[in-house]
PDB file of C-alpha atoms and ligand atoms in Angstrom:
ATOM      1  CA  UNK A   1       0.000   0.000   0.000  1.00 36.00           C
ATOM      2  CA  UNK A   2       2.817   2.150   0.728  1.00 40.00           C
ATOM      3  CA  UNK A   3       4.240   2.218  -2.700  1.00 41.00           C
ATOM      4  CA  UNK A   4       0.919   2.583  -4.672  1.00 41.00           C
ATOM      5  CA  UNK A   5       0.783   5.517  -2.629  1.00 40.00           C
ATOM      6  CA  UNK A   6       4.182   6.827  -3.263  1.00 39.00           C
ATOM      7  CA  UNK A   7       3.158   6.185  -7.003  1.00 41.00           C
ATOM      8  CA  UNK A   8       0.816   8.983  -6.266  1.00 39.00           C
ATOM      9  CA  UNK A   9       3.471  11.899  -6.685  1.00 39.00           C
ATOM     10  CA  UNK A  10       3.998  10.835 -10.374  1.00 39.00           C
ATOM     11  CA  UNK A  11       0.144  10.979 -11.269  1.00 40.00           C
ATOM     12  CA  UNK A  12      -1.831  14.102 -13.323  1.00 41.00           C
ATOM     13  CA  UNK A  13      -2.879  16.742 -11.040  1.00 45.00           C
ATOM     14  CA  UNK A  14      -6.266  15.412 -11.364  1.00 46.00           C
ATOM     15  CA  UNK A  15      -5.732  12.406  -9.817  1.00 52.00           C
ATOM     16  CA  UNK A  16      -3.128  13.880  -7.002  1.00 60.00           C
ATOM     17  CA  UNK A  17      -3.510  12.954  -3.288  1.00 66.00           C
ATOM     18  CA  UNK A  18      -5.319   9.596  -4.891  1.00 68.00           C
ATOM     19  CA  UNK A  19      -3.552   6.403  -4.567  1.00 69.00           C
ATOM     20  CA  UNK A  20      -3.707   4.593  -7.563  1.00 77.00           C
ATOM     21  CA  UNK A  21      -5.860   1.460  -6.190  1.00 79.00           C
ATOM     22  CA  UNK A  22      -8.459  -0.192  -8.219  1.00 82.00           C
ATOM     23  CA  UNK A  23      -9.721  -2.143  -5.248  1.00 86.00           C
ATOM     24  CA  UNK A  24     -12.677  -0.162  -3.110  1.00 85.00           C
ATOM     25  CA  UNK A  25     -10.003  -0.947  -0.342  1.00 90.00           C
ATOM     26  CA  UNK A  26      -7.255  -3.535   0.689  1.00 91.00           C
ATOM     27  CA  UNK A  27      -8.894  -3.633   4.698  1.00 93.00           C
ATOM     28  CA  UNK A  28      -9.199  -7.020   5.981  1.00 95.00           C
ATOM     29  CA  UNK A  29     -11.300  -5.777   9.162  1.00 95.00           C
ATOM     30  CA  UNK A  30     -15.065  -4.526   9.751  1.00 96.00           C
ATOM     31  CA  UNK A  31     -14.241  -0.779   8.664  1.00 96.00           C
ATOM     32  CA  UNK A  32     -18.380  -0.891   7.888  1.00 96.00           C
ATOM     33  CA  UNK A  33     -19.097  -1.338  11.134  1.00 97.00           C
ATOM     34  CA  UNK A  34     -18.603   1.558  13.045  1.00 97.00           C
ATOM     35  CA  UNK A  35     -20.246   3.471   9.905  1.00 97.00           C
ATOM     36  CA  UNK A  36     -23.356   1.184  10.096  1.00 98.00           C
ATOM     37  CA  UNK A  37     -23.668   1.673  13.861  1.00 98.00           C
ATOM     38  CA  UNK A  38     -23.238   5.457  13.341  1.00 98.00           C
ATOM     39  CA  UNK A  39     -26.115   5.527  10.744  1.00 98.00           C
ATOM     40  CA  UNK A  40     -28.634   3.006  12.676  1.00 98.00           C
ATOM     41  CA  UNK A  41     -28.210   5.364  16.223  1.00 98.00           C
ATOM     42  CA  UNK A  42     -28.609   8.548  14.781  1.00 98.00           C
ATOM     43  CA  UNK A  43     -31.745   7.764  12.428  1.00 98.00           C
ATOM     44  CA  UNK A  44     -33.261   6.123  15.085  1.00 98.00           C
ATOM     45  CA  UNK A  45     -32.710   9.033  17.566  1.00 98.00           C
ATOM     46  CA  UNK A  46     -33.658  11.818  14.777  1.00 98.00           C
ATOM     47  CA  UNK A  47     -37.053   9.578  14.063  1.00 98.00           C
ATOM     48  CA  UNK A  48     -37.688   9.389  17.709  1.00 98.00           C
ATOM     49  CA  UNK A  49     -36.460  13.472  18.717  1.00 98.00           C
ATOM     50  CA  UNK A  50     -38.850  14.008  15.348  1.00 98.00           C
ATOM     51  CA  UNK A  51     -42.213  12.211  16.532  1.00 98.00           C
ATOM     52  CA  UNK A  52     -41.660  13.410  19.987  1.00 98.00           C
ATOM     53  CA  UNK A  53     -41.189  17.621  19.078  1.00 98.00           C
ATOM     54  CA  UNK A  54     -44.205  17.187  16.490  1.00 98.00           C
ATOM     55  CA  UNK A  55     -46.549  15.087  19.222  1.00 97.00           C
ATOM     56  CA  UNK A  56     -47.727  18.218  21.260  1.00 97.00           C
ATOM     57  CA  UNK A  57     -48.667  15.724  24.235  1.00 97.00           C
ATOM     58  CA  UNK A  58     -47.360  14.264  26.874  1.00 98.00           C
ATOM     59  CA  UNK A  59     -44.385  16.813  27.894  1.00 98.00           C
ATOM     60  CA  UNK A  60     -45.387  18.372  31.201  1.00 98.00           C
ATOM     61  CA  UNK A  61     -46.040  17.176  34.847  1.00 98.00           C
ATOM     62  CA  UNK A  62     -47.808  20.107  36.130  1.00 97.00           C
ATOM     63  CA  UNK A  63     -47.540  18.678  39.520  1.00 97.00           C
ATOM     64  CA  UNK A  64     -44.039  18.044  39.973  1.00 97.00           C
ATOM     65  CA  UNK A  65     -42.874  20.934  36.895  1.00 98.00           C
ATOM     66  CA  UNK A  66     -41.099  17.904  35.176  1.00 98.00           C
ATOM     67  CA  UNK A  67     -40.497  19.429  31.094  1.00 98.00           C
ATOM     68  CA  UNK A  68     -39.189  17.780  29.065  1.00 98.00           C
ATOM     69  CA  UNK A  69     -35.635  19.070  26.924  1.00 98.00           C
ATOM     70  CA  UNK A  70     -37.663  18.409  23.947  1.00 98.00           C
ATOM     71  CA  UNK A  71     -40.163  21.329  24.319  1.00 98.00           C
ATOM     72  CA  UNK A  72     -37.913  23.427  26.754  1.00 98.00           C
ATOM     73  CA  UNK A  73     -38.477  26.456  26.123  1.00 98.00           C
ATOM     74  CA  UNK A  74     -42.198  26.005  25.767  1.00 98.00           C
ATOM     75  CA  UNK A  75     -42.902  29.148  23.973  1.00 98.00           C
ATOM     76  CA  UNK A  76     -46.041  28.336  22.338  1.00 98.00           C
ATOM     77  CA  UNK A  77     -49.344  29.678  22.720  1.00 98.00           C
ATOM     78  CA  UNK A  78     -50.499  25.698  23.046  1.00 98.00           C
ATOM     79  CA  UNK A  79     -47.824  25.199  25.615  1.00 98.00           C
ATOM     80  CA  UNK A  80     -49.437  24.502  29.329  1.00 97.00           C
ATOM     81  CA  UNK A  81     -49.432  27.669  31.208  1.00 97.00           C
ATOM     82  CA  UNK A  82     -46.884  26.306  34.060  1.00 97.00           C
ATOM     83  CA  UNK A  83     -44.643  25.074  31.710  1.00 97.00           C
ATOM     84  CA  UNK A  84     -43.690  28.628  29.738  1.00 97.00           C
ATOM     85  CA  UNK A  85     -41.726  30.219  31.975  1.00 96.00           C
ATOM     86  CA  UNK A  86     -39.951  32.343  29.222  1.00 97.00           C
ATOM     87  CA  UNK A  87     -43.456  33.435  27.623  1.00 97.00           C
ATOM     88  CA  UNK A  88     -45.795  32.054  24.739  1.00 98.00           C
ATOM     89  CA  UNK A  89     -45.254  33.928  21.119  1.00 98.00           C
ATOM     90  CA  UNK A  90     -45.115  30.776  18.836  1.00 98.00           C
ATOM     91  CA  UNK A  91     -48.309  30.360  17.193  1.00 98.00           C
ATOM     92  CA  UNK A  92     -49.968  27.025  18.152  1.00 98.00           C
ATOM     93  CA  UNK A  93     -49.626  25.497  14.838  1.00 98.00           C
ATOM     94  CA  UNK A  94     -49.147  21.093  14.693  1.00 97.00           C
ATOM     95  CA  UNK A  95     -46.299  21.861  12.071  1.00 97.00           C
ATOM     96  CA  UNK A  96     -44.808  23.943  14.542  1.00 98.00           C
ATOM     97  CA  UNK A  97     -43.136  22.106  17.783  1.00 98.00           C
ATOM     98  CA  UNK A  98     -43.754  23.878  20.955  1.00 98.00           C
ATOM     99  CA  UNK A  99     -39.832  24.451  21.548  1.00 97.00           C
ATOM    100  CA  UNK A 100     -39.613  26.243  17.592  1.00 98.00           C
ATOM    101  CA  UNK A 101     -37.324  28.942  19.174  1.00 98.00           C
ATOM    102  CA  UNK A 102     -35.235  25.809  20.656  1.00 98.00           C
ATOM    103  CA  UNK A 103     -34.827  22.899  18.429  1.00 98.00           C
ATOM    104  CA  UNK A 104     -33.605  24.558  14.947  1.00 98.00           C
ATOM    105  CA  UNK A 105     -30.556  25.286  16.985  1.00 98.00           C
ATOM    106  CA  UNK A 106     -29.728  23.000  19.029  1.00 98.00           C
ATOM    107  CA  UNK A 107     -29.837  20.771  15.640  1.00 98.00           C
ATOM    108  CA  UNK A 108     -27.418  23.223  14.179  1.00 98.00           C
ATOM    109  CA  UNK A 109     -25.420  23.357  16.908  1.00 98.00           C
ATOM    110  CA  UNK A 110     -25.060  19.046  16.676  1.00 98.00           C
ATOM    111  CA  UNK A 111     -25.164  18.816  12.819  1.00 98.00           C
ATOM    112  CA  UNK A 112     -22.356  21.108  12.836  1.00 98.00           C
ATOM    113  CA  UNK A 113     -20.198  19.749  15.337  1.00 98.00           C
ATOM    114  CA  UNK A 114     -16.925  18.676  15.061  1.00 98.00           C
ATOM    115  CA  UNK A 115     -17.242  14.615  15.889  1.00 98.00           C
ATOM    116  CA  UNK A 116     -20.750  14.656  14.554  1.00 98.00           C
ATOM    117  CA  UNK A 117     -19.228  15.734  10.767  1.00 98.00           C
ATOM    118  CA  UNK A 118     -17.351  13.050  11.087  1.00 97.00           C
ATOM    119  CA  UNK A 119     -19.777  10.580  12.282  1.00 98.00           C
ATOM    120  CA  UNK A 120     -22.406  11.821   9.358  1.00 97.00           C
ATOM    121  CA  UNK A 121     -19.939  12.293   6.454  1.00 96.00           C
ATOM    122  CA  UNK A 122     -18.670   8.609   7.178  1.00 96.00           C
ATOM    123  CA  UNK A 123     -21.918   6.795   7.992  1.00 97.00           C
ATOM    124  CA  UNK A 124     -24.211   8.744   5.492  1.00 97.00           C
ATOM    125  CA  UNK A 125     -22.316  10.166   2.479  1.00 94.00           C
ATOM    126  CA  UNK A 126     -19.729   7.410   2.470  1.00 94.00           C
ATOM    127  CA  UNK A 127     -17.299  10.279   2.181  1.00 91.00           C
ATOM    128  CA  UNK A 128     -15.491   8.560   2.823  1.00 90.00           C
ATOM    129  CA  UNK A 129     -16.994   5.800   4.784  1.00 94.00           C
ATOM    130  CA  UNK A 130     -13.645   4.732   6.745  1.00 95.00           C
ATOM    131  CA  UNK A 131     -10.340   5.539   6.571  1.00 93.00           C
ATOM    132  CA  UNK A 132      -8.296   3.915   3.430  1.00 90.00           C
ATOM    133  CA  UNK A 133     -11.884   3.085   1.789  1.00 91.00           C
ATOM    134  CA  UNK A 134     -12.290   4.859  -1.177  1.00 88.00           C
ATOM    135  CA  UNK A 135     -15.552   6.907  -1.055  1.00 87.00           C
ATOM    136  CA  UNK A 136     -17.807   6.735  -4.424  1.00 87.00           C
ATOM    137  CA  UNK A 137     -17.691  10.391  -5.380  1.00 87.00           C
ATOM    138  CA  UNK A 138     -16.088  11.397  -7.871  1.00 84.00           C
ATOM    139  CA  UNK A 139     -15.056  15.242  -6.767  1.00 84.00           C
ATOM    140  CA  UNK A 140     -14.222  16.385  -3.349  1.00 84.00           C
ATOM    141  CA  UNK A 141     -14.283  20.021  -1.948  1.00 88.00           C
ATOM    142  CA  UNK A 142     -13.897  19.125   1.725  1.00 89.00           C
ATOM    143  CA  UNK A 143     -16.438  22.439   3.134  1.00 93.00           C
ATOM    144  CA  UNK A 144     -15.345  25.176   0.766  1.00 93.00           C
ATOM    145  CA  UNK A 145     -18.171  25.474  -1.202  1.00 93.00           C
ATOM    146  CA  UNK A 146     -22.072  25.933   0.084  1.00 94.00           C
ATOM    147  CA  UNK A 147     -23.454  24.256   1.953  1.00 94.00           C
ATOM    148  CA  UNK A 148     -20.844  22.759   3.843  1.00 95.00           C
ATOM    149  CA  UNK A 149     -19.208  26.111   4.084  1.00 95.00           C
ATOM    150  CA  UNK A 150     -21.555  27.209   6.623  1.00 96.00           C
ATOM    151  CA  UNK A 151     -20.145  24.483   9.261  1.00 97.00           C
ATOM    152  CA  UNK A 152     -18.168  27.348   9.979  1.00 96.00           C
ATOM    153  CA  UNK A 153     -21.137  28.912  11.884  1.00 98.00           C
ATOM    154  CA  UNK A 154     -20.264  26.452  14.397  1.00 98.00           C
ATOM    155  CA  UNK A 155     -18.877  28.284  17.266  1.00 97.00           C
ATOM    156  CA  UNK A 156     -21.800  31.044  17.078  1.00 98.00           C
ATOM    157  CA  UNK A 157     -24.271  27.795  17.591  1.00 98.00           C
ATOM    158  CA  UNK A 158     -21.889  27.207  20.821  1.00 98.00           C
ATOM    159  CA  UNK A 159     -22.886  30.493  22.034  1.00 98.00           C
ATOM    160  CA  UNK A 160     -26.549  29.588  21.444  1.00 98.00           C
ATOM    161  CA  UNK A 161     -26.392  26.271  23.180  1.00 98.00           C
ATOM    162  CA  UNK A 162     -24.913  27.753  26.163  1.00 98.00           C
ATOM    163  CA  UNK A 163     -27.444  29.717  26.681  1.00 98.00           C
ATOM    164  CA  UNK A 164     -30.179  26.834  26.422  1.00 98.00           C
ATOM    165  CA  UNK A 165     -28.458  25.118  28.195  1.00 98.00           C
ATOM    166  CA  UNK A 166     -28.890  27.519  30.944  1.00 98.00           C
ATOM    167  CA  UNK A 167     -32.648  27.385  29.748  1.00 98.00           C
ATOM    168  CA  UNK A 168     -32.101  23.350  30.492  1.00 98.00           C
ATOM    169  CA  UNK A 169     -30.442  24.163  33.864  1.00 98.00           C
ATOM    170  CA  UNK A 170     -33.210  26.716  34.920  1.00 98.00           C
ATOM    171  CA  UNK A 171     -35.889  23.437  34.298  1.00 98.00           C
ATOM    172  CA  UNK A 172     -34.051  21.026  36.174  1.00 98.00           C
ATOM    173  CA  UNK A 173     -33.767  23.562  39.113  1.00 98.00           C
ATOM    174  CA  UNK A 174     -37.721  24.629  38.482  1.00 98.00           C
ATOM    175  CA  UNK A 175     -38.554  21.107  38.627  1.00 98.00           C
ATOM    176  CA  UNK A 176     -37.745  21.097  42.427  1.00 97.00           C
ATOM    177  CA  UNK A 177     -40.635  23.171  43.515  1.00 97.00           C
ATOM    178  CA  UNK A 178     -43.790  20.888  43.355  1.00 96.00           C
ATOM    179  CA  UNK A 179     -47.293  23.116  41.896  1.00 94.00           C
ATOM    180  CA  UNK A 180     -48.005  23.917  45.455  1.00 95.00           C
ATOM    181  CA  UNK A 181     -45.074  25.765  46.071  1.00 95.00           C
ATOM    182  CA  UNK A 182     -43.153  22.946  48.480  1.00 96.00           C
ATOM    183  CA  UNK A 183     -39.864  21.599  48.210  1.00 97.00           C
ATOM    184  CA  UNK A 184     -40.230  17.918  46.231  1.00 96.00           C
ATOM    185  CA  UNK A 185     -37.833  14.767  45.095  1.00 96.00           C
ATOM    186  CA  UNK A 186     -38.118  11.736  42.972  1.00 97.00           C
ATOM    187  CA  UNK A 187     -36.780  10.020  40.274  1.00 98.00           C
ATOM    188  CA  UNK A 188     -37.910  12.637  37.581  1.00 98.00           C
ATOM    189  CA  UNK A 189     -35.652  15.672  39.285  1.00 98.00           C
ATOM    190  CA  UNK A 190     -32.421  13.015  39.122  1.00 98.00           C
ATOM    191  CA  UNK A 191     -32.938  12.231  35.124  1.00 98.00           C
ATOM    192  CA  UNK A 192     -33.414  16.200  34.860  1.00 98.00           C
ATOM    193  CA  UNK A 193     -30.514  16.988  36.726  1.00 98.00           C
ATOM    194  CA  UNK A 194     -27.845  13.785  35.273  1.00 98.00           C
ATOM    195  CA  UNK A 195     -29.172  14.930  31.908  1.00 98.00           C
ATOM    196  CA  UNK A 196     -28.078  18.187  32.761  1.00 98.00           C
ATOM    197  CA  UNK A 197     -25.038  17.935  33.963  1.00 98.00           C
ATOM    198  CA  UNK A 198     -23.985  15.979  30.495  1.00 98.00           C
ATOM    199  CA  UNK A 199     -25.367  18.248  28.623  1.00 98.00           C
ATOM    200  CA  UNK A 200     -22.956  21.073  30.023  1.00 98.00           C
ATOM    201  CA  UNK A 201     -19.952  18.255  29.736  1.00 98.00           C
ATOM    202  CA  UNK A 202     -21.271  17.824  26.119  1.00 98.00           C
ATOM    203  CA  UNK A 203     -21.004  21.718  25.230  1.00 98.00           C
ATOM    204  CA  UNK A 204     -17.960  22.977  27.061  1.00 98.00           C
ATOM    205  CA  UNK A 205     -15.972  19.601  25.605  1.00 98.00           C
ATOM    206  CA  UNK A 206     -16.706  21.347  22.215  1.00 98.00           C
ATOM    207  CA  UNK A 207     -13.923  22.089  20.114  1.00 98.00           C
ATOM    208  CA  UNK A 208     -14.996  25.873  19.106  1.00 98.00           C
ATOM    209  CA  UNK A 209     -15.231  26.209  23.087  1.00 98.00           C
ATOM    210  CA  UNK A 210     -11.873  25.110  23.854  1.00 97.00           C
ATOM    211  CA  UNK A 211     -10.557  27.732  20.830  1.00 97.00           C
ATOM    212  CA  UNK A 212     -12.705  30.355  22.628  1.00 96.00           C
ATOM    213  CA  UNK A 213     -10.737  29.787  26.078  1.00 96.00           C
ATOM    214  CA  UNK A 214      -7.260  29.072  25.002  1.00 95.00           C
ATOM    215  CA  UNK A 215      -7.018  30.548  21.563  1.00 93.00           C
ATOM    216  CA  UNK A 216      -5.254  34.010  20.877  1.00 91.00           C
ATOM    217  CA  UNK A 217      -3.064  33.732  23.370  1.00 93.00           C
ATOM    218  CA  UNK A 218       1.078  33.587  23.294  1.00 93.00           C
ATOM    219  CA  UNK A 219       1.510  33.414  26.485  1.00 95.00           C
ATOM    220  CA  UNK A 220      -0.159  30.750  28.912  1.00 94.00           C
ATOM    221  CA  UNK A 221       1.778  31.213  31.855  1.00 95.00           C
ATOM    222  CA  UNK A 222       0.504  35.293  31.447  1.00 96.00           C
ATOM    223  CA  UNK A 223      -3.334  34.134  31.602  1.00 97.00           C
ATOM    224  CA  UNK A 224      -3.159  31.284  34.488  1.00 97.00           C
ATOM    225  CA  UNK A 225      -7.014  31.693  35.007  1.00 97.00           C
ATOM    226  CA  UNK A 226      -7.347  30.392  31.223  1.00 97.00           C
ATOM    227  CA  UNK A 227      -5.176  28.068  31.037  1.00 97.00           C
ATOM    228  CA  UNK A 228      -6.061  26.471  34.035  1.00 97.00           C
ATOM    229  CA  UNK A 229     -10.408  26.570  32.200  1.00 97.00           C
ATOM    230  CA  UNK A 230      -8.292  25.198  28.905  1.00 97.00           C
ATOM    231  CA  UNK A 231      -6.983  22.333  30.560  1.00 97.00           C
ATOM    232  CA  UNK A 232     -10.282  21.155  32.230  1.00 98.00           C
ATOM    233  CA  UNK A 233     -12.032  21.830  28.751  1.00 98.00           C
ATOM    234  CA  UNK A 234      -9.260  20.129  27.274  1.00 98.00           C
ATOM    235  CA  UNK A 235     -10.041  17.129  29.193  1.00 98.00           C
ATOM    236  CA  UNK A 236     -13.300  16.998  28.571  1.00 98.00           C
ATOM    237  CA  UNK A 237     -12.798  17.581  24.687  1.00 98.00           C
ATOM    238  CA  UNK A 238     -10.726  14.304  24.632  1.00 98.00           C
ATOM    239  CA  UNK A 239     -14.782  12.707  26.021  1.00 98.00           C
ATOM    240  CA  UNK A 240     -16.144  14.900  23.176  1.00 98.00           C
ATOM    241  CA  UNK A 241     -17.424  11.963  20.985  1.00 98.00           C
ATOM    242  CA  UNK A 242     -18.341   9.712  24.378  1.00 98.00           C
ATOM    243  CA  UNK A 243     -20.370  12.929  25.206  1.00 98.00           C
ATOM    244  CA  UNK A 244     -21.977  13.464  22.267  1.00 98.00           C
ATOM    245  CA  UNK A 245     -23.556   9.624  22.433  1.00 98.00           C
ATOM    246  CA  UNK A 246     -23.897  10.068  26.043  1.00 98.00           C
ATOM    247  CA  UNK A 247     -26.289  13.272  26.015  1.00 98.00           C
ATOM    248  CA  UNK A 248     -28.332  11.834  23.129  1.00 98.00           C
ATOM    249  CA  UNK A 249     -28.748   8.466  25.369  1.00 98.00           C
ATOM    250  CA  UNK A 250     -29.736  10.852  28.150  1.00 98.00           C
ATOM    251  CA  UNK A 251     -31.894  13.649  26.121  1.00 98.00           C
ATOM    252  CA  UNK A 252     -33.894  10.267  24.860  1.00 98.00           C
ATOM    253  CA  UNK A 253     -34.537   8.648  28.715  1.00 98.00           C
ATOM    254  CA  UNK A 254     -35.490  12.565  30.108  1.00 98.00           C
ATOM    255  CA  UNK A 255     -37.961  12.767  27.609  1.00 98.00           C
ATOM    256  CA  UNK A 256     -39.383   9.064  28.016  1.00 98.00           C
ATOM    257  CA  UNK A 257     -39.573   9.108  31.583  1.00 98.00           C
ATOM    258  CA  UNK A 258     -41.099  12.447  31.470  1.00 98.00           C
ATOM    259  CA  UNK A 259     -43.736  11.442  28.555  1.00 98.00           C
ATOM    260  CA  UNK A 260     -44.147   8.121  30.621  1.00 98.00           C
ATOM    261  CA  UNK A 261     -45.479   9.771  33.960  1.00 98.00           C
ATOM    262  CA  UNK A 262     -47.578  12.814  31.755  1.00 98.00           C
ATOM    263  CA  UNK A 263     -49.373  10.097  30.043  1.00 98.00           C
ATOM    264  CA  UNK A 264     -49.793   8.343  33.498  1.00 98.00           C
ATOM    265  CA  UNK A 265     -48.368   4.849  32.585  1.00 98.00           C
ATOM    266  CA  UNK A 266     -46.115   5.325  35.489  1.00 98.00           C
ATOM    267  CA  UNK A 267     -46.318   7.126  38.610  1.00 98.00           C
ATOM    268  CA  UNK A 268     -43.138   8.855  39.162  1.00 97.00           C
ATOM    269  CA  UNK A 269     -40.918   7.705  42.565  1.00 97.00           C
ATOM    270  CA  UNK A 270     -41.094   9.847  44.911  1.00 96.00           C
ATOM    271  CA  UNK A 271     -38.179  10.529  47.969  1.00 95.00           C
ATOM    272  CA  UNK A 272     -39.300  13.355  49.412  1.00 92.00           C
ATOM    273  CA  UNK A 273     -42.812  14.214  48.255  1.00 84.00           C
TER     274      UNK A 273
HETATM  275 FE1  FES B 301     -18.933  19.142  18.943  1.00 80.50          FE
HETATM  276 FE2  FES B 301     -18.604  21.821  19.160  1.00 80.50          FE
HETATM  277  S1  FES B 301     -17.304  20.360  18.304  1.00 80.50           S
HETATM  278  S2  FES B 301     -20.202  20.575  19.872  1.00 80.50           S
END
């Protein structure tokens, strides 16, 4: 393989950076595997995150203020009363999820990160699908050109994600108070709060974050308060593709456990009532 590819210098220019192998690809292991696993979990969790934003139903506990991610904010003039804490201006349309002012971009904010490019260029545009497997276009432009250009927007969707996540944190915290006003506990405020939690891991381990905190500088040891943030983001950015399964796992269980005890299939457990 080595000397195909040094062959590669003498090609045309059209052909340069392409080793000249007629074979898809000489790998011997399952390269289609972690492609194929990549393209089964994130349809089913974009089927699932689809049905669930569209369903209107099922997405509030008015008596414990469990909401669900998936309609957080609930600015909609359907949303339940209790559960729009930030106001209702969305008209209450059924092509319009409850969370409109939400969802677009958070999706933005995922479809344009870093490890989720790579996990979507391999898995759904073969492109390529693994490493040393020849992809089946014919021209590449990497993201010069529109649309793919625009995954440059990524680090402004950071900005927006932090503060929804704030939005997230604000529910989790709001989901303390019961709807008489007292102090209450179960099972729902633990999935609110571990979903939480990940999904600040998730967004500070992301890549434009970590450029935010320890870019433009030339001097580390002049900026300890940054480096010491860059390091613990650093860290974290290492989980960045762990986290990125992780929070979908978790987004997916908050929202079923909170659908499961609006629609009263199960009562939620109560520690402290
Ligand atoms: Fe993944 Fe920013 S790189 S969220």
């Amino acid at each position: 393989y080595q000397n195909k590819e040094t062959d590669v210098s003498s090609t045309t220019d059209a052909s340069a950076g392409r080793a000249q192998i007629t074979a898809r690809t000489l790998r011997t292991d399952r390269w289609w595997l972690p492609p194929l696993a990549n393209f089964v979990g994130l349809t089913a969790w974009v089927v699932y995150a689809t049905v669930r934003a569209f369903v209107q139903d099922d997405y509030f506990v008015p008596e414990y203020n469990y909401l669900t991610p998936f309609y957080s904010p609930c600015v909609s003039y359907g949303c339940d009363p209790h559960a729009s804490h930030f106001g209702q201006f969305l008209p209450d349309v059924w092509w319009l999820p409850y969370a409109a002012a939400s969802l677009p971009f958070l999706l933005l904010f995922r479809l344009t990160c870093y490890y989720y490019r790579k996990a979507y260029y391999r898995s759904f545009w073969l492109s390529p699908p693994a490493c040393a497997v020849a992809e089946p276009h014919k021209g590449y432009s990497g993201e010069t050109r529109f649309p793919l250009l625009g995954q440059n927007l990524h680090r402004y969707f950071f900005y927006i994600a932090g503060i929804i996540s704030l939005i997230n944190t604000y529910d989790a915290f709001y989901a303390f108070v019961r709807s008489d006003g007292s102090f209450g506990f179960g099972l729902g405020n633990v999935i609110l709060l571990v979903n939480v939690v990940l999904l600040w891991a998730y967004t500070i381990s992301c890549h434009s974050c970590r450029s935010i905190i320890g870019g433009r500088l030339n001097h580390f040891s002049k900026h300890p308060a940054r480096y010491r943030m860059w390091v613990f983001v650093s860290k974290l950015n290492a989980k960045h593709m762990q986290l990125a399964w992780t929070t979908l796992a978790t987004l997916a269980l908050t929202d079923f456990y909170i659908m499961a005890v609006a629609a009263g299939w199960i009562p939620d457990l109560r520690i402290i009532n």
